[in-house]
Coordinates of C-alpha atoms in Angstrom, one line a residue:
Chain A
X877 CA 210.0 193.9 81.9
X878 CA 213.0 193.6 80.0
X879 CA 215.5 195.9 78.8
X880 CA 216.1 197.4 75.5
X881 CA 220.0 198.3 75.2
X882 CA 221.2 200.6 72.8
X883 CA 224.8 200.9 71.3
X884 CA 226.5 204.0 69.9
X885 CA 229.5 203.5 69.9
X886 CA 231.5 201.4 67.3
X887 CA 233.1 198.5 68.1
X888 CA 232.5 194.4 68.2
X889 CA 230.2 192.0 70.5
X890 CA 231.5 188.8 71.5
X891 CA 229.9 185.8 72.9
X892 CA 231.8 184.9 76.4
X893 CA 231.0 181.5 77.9
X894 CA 227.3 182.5 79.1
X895 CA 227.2 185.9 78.1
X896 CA 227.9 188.7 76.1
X897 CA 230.3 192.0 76.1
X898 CA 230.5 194.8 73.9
X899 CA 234.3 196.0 73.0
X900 CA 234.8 199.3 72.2
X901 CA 237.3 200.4 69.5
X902 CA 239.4 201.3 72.7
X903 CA 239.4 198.2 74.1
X904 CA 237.0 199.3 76.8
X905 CA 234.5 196.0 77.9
X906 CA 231.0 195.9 79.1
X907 CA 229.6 192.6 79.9
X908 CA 225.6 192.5 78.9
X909 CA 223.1 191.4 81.6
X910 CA 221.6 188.5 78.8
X911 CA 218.3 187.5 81.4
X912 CA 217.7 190.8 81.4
X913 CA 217.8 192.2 77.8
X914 CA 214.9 192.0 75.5
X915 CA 216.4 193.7 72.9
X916 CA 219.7 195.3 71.2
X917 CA 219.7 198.7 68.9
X918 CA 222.8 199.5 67.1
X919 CA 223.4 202.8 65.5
X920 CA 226.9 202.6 65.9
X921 CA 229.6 200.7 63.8
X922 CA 229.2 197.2 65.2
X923 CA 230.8 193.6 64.4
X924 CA 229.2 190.6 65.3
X925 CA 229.7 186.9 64.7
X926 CA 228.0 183.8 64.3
X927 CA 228.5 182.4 67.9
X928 CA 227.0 185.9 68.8
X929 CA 223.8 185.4 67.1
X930 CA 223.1 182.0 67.7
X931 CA 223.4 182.7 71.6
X932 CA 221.1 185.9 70.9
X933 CA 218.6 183.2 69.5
X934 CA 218.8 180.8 72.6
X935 CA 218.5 184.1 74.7
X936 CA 215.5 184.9 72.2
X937 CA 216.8 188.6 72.2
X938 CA 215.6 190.7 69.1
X939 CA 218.8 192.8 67.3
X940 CA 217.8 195.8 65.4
X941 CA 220.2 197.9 63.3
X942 CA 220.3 201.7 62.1
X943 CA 222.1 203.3 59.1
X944 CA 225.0 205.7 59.7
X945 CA 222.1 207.8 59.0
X946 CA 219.9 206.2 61.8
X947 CA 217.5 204.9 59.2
X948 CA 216.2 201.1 60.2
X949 CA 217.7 198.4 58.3
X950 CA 216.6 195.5 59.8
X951 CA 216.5 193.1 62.3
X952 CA 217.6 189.7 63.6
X953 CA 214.7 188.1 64.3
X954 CA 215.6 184.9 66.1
X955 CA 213.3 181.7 65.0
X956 CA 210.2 181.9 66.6
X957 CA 210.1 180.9 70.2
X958 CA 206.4 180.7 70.7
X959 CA 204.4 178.1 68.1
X960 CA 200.9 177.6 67.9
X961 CA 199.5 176.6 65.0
X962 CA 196.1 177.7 65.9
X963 CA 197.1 180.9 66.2
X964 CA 198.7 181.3 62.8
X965 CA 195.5 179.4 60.8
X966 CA 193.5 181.9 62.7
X967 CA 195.7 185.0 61.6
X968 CA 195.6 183.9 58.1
X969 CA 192.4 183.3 57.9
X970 CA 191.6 187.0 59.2
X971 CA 193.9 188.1 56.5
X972 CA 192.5 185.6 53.3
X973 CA 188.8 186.7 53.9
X974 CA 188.7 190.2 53.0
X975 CA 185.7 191.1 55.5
X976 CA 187.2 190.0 58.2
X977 CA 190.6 191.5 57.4
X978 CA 188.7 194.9 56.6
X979 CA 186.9 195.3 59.8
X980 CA 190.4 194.8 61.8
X981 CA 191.9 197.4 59.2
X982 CA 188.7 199.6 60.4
X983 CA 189.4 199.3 64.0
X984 CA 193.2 199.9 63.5
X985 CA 192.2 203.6 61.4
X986 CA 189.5 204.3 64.2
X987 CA 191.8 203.4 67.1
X988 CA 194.6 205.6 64.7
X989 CA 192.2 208.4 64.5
X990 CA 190.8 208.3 67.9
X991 CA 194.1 209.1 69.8
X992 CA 195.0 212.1 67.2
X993 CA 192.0 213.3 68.1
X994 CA 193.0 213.2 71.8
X995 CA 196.4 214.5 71.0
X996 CA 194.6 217.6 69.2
X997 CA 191.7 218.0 72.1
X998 CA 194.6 218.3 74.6
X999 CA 196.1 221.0 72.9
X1000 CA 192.8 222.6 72.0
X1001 CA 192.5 223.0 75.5
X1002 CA 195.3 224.9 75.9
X1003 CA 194.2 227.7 73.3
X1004 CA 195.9 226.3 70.3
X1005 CA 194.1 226.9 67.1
X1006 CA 193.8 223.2 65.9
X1007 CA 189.7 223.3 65.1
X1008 CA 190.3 222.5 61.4
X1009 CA 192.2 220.0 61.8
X1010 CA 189.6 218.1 64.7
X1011 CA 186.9 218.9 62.0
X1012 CA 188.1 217.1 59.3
X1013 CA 189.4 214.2 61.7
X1014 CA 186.4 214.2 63.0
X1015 CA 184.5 213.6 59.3
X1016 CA 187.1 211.0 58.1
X1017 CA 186.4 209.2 61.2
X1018 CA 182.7 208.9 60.5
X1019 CA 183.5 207.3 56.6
X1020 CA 185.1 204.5 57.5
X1021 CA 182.5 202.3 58.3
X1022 CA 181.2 202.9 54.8
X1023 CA 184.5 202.4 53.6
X1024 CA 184.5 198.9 51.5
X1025 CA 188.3 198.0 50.7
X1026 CA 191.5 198.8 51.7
X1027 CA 193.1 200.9 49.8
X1028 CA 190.5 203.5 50.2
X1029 CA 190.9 202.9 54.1
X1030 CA 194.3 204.2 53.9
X1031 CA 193.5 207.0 51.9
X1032 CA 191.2 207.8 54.8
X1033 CA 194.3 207.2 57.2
X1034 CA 196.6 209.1 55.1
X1035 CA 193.9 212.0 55.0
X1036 CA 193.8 211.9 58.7
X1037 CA 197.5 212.2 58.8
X1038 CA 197.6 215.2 56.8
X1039 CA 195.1 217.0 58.9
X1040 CA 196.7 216.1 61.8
X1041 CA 200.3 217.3 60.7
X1042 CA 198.9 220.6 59.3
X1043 CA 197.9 221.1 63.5
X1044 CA 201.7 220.2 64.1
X1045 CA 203.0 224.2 63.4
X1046 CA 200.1 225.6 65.5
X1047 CA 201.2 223.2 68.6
X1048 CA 204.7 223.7 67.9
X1049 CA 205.2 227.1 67.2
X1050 CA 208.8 227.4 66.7
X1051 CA 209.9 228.7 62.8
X1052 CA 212.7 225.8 62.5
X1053 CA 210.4 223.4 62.7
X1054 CA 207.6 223.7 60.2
X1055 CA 205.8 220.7 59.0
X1056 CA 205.8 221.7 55.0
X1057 CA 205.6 218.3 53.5
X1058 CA 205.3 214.5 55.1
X1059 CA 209.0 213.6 53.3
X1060 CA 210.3 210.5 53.6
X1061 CA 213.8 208.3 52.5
X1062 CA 215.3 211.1 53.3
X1063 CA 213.4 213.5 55.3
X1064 CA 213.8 216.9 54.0
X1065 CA 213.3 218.9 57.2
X1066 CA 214.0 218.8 60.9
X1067 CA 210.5 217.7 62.1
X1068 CA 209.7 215.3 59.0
X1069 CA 213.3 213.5 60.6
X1070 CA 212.3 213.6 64.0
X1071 CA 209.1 211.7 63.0
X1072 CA 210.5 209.5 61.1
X1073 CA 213.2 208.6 63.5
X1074 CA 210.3 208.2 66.4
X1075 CA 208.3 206.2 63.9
X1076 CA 210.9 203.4 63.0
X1077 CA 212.0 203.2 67.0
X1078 CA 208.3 202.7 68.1
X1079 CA 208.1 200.3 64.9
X1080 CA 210.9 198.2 66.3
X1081 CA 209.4 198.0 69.6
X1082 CA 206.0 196.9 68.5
X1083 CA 207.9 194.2 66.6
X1084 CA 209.9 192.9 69.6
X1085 CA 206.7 192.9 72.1
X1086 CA 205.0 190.5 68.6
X1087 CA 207.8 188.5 69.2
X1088 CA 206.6 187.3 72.4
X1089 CA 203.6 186.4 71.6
X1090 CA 201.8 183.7 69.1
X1091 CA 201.2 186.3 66.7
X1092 CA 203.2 186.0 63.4
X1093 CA 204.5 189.5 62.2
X1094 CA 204.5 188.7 58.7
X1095 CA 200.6 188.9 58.4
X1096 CA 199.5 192.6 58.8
X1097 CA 195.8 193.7 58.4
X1098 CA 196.1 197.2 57.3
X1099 CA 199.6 197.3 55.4
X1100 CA 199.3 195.1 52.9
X1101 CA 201.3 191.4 53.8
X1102 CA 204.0 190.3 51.0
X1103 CA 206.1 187.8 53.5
X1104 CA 209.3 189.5 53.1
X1105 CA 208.4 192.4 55.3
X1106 CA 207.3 192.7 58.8
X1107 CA 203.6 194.8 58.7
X1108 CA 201.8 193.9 61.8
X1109 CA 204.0 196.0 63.8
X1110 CA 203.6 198.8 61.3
X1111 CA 199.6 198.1 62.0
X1112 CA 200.1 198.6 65.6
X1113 CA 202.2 201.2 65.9
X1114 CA 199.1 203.4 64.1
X1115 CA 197.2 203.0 67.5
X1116 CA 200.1 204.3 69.3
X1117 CA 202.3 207.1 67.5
X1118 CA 200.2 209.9 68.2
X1119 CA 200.0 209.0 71.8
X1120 CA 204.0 208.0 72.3
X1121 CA 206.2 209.2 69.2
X1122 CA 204.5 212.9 68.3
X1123 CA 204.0 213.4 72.2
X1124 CA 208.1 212.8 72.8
X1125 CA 208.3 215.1 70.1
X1126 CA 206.5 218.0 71.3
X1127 CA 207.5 218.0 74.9
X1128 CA 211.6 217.5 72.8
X1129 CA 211.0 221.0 70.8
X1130 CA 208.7 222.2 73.6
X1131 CA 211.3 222.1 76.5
X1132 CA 214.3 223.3 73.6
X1133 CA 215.7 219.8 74.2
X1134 CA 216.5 219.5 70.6
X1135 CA 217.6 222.5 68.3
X1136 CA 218.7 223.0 64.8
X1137 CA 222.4 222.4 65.9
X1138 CA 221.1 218.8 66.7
X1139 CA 220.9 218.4 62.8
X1140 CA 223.4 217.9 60.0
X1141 CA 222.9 218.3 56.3
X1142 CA 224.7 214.7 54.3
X1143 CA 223.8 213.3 51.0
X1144 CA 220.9 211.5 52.6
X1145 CA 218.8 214.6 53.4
X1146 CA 218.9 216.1 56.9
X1147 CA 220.7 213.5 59.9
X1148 CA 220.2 213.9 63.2
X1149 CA 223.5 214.0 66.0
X1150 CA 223.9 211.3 68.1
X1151 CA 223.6 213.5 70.8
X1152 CA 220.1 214.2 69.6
X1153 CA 219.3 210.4 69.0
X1154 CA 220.4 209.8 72.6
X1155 CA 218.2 212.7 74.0
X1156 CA 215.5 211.2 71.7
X1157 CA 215.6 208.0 72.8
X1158 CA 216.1 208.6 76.6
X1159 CA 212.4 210.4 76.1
X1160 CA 211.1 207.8 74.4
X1161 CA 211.9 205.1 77.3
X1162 CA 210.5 207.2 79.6
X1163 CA 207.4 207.7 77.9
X1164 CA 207.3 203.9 77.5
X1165 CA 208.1 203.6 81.3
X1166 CA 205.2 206.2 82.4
X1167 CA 202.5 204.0 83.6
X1168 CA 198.4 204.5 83.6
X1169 CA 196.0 202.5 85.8
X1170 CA 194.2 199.9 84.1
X1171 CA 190.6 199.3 85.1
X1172 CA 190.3 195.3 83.3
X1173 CA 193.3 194.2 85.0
X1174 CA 193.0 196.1 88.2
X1175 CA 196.6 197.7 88.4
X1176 CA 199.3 200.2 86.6
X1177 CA 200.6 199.1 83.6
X1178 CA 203.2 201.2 81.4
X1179 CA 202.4 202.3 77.8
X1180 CA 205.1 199.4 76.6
X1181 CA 202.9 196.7 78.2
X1182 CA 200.0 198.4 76.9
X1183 CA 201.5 197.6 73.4
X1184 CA 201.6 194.2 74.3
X1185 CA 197.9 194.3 76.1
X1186 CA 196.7 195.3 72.4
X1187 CA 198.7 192.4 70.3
X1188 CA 196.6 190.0 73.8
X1189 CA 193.4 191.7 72.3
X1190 CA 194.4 191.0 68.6
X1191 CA 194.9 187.4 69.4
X1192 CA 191.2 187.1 71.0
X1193 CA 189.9 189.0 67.8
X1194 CA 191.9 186.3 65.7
X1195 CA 190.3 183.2 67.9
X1196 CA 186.4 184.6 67.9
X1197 CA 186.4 185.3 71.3
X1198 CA 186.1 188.8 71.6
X1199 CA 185.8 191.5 69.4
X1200 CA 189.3 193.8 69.3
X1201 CA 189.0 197.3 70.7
X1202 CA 191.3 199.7 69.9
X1203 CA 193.3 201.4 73.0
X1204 CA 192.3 205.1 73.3
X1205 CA 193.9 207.5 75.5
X1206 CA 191.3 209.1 77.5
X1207 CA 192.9 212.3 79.0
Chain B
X657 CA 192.6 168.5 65.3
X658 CA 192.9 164.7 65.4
X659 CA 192.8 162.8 68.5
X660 CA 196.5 161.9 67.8
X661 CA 197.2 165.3 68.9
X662 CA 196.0 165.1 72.4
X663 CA 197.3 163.2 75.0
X664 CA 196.5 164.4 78.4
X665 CA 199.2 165.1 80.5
X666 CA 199.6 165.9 84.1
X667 CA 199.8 169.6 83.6
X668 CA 196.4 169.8 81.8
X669 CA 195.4 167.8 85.0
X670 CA 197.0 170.6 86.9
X671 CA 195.2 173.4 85.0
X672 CA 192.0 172.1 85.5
X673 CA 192.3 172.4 88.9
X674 CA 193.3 176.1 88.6
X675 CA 191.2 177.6 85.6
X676 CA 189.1 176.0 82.7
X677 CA 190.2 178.6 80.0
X678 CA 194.0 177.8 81.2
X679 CA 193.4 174.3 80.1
X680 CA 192.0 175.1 76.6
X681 CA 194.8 177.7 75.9
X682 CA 197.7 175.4 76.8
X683 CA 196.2 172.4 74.3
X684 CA 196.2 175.4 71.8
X685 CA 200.0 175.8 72.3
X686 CA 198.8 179.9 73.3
X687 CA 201.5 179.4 76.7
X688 CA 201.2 182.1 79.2
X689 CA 203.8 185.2 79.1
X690 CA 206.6 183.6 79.7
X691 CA 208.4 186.5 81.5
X692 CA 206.0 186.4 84.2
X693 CA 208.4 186.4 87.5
X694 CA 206.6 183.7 89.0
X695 CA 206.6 181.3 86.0
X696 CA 210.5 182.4 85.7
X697 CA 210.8 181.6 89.7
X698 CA 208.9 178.0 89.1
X699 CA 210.9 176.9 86.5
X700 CA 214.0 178.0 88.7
X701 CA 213.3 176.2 91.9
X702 CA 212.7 172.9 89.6
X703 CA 215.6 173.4 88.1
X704 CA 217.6 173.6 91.0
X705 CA 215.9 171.6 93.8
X706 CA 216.8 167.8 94.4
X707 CA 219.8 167.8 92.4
X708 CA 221.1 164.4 94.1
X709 CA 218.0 162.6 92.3
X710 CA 216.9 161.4 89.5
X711 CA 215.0 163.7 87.3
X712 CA 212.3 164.0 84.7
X713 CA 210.8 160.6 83.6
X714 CA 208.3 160.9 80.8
X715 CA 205.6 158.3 80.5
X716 CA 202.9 159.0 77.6
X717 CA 201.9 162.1 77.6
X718 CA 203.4 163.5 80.9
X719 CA 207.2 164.1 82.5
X720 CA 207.4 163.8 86.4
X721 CA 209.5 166.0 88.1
X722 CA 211.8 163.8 90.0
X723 CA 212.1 160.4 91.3
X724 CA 213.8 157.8 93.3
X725 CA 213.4 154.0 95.2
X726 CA 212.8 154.0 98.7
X727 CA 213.6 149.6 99.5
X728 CA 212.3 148.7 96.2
X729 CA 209.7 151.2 95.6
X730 CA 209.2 153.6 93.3
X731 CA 208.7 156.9 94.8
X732 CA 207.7 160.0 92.5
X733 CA 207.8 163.3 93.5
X734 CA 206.5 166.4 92.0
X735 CA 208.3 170.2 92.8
X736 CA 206.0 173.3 93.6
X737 CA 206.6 176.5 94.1
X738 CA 204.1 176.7 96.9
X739 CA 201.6 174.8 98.4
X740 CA 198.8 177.5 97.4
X741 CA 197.5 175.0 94.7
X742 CA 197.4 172.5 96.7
X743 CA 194.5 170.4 95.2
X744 CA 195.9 170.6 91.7
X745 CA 199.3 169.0 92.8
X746 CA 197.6 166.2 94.3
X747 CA 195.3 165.4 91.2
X748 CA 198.5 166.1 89.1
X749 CA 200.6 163.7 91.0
X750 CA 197.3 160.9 91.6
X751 CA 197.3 161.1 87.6
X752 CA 200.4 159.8 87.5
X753 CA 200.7 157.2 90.1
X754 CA 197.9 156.1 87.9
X755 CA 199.9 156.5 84.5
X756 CA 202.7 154.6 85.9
X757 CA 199.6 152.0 87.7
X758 CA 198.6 151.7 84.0
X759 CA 202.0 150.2 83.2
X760 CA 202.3 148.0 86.2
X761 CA 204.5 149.7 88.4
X762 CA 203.1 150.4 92.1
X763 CA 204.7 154.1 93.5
X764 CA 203.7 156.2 96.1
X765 CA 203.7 160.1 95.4
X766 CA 205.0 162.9 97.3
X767 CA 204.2 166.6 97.0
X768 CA 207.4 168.6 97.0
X769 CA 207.6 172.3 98.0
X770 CA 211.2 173.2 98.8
X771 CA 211.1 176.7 100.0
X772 CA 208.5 175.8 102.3
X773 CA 210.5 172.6 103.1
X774 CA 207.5 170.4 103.1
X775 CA 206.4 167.1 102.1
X776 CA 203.1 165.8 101.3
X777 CA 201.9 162.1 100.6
X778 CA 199.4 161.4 97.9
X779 CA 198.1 158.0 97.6
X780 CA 196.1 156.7 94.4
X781 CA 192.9 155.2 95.9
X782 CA 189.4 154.1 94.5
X783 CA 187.8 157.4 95.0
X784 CA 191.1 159.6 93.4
X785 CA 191.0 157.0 90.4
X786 CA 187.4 157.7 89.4
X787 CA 187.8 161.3 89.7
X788 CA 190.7 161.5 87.9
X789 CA 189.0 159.4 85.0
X790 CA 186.3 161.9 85.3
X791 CA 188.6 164.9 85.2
X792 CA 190.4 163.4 81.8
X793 CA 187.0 163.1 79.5
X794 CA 186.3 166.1 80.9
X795 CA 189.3 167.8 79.6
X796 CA 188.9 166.1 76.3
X797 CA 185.7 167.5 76.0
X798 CA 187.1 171.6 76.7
X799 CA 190.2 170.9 74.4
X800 CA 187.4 170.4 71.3
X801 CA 185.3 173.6 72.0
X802 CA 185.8 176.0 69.6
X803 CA 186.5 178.7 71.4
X804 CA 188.0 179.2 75.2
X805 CA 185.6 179.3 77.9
X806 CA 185.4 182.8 78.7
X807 CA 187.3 183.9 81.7
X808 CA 186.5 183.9 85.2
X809 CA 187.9 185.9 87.7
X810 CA 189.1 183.3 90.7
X811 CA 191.3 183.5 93.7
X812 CA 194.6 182.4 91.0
X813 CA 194.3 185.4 88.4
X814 CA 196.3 187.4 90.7
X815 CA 199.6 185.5 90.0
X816 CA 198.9 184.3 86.6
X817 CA 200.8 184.8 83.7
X818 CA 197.9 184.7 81.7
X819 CA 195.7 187.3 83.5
X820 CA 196.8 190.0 81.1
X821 CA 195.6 187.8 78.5
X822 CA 192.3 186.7 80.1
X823 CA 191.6 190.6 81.0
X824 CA 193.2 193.1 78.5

């Protein structure tokens, strides 16, 4: 599998016969293992160049940059790699034919729901008081098969959320880091930043495992498609936030990993330290890194490839083959 | 698609060999995960094996591997990473002694598989040439189903880069 790298610190990348270094500000060089690296994050201050990309795009290595407030910006997305024009008729035509584009969308909210409800079980098990919240999960889960559009399919997945979040004090139990409000561009609390910062890293890594395969990430089911955004990593990243992102975040606040002092108030709402990012981020991987036996394919494979396992089952959906099934944690 | 389109090559004939599904993916342009170790390892060793010869002649749909003239005949070899698919080289290589028959040139084949260092002969006679004109209208006929044929677990799945695909 290969590696994402993530840069910090400010300074420019350069392009070096057949591979790359980073230059710190202090003159300080680190060549970049190229074969080896799926994808680049920068939070930091970085300069790039042309010659930089275009070897980035012959190494087919996805670049992802942050705000000064670690907000995503965007990406380089070099051209695709992997054409098949089968598999794009067949994911536009999911999307053009609204039944077939709402019964993915249903399987995306199900899959969505079903792992918050295994986030919440676990928890239940351990004496928190999350009933309501599994109640009304439990309910919304049960509408959507009546449910006849899409916009009222992400009101149910926006309900869900809300019950879900309102669980988030009980499991978290620590007064800094109340829920309130879902706030968004800019978070207005700690633990509205920390999922949004979780969020738009597990976003960025749904959309580099699409990169390597025939699926286009233009054409999402559930968020609406407009061709100027990517949506069908926002799609799959439902599946998987409550089992990757909101489970980093617990076992961060859980094990005092991340405090208040992590946080500083700018003119963009609240901003997380880079220290903080870091500690993030270094939980994340691991999380991604943690494997599960697979019973299909007979071996251990890690929650990353797991992401890509479910984009595999997407494409099968897409070609008529085999109805998609949602991944759902089941301990 | 229109028959334009498809032009059997000497890896479908290699496919076919290995997996049925494998054959209708690859005319579908859906290539196997192409981080796979062992694809990565493959494309490696024919990279970097038999540099002194002549490489990669492309005749219709098909590109052979390497070749050379041994007194005045044509000798075309084919590079493997292992002799493991052993049948599916030889039909790979037969189809295109046969390609190049089509054209009027007269070669002799030879398996390659450099880490094992070994060499195998493959000679195009009656019995190869009706099986492999068997094999091609059969693999015309799997490239027009509408949908894969639905996998089957066989001895290859272990090492393929597709088996994620086939079994997620």
């Amino acid at each position: 599998m290969k590696k994402t790298l993530y840069i910090f610190t400010n300074g420019q990348f350069h392009r070096k016969d057949n591979t790359i270094y980073f230059e710190t500000e202090q003159g300080e060089k680190r060549f970049i293992p190229v074969e080896d690296t799926g994808e680049i994050m920068i939070f930091g201050e970085v300069d790039i160049n042309k010659r930089f990309l275009e070897f980035l795009s012959q190494k087919e290595i996805i670049l992802h940059y942050f705000s000064h407030y670690g907000y995503y910006m965007g990406s380089f997305y070099p051209r695709e790699h992997l054409n098949s024009g089968y598999m794009i008729l067949r994911q536009a035509e999911h999307y053009i034919d609204e039944n077939k584009r709402l019964s993915i969308a249903r399987l995306l909210v199900e899959g969505a729901g079903k792992n918050i409800l295994r986030v919440l079980k676990y928890y239940k098990a351990r004496d928190k008081k999350v009933d309501n919240s599994i109640v009304t999960i439990e309910t919304l889960l049960g509408t959507i098969a009546t449910c006849n559009d899409i916009p009222s399919l992400m009101a149910i997945e926006g309900n869900m959320r809300e019950a879900y979040y309102k669980a988030f004090d009980e499991i978290i139990e620590l007064p800094d880091f109340i829920f309130e409000n879902r706030t968004r561009r800019p978070p207005k609390n700690y633990l509205n930043t920390l999922i949004s910062f979780g969020n738009s890293l597990l976003y960025t890594i749904c959309l580099g495992e699409i990169y390597r395969t025939h699926l286009d990430p233009r054409i999402g089911f559930l968020h609406t498609t407009n061709f100027r955004r990517f949506t069908l990593n926002l799609d799959i990243a439902e599946i998987f936030k409550p089992l990757i992102v909101d489970r980093v975040i617990f076992s961060l606040l859980g094990r005092k990993m991340i405090t208040t002092d992590d946080f500083e108030r700018g003119s963009e709402g609240i901003l997380m330290k880079d220290r903080a990012k870091r500690c993030f981020i270094e939980q994340m991987e691991e999380k991604l890194k943690t494997t599960i036996k697979h019973r299909e394919i007979g071996r251990a494979v890690s929650y990353r490839r797991l992401i890509r396992l479910e984009l595999y089952k997407l494409e099968k959906h897409l070609m008529g083959e085999k109805v998609y099934e949602p991944f759902i944690a089941t301990w | 698609m229109s028959d334009a389109d498809i032009g059997v090559g000497g890896t479908l004939v290699w496919y076919y060999y290995i997996c049925l599904r494998q054959v209708w993916l690859i005319s579908h342009q859906i290539t196997p995960d192409a981080d796979d170790g062992n694809l990565i390892l493959g494309r490696f060793i024919g990279e970097t094996s038999y540099n002194r010869e002549k490489k990669e002649l492309a005749i219709g749909s098909s590109k052979m591997d390497v070749y050379h003239f041994n007194n005045g005949e044509m000798v075309v070899g084919e590079v493997k990473k292992s002799s493991k698919y052993n049948q599916s080289a030889r039909m790979q290589l037969a189809f295109y002694l046969k390609e190049l028959h089509k054209r009027g040139i007269q070669a002799r084949g030879e398996l390659r598989f450099p880490q094992e260092k070994k060499k195998e002969e493959v000679i195009l006679d009656e019995d190869t040439l009706a099986e492999i004109e068997r094999v091609e209208r059969d693999i015309l006929r799997l490239v027009y189903l509408q949908q894969p044929p639905p996998p089957v677990k066989n001895r290859f799945c272990k090492k393929c880069a597709y088996s994620e695909f086939c079994w997620s």
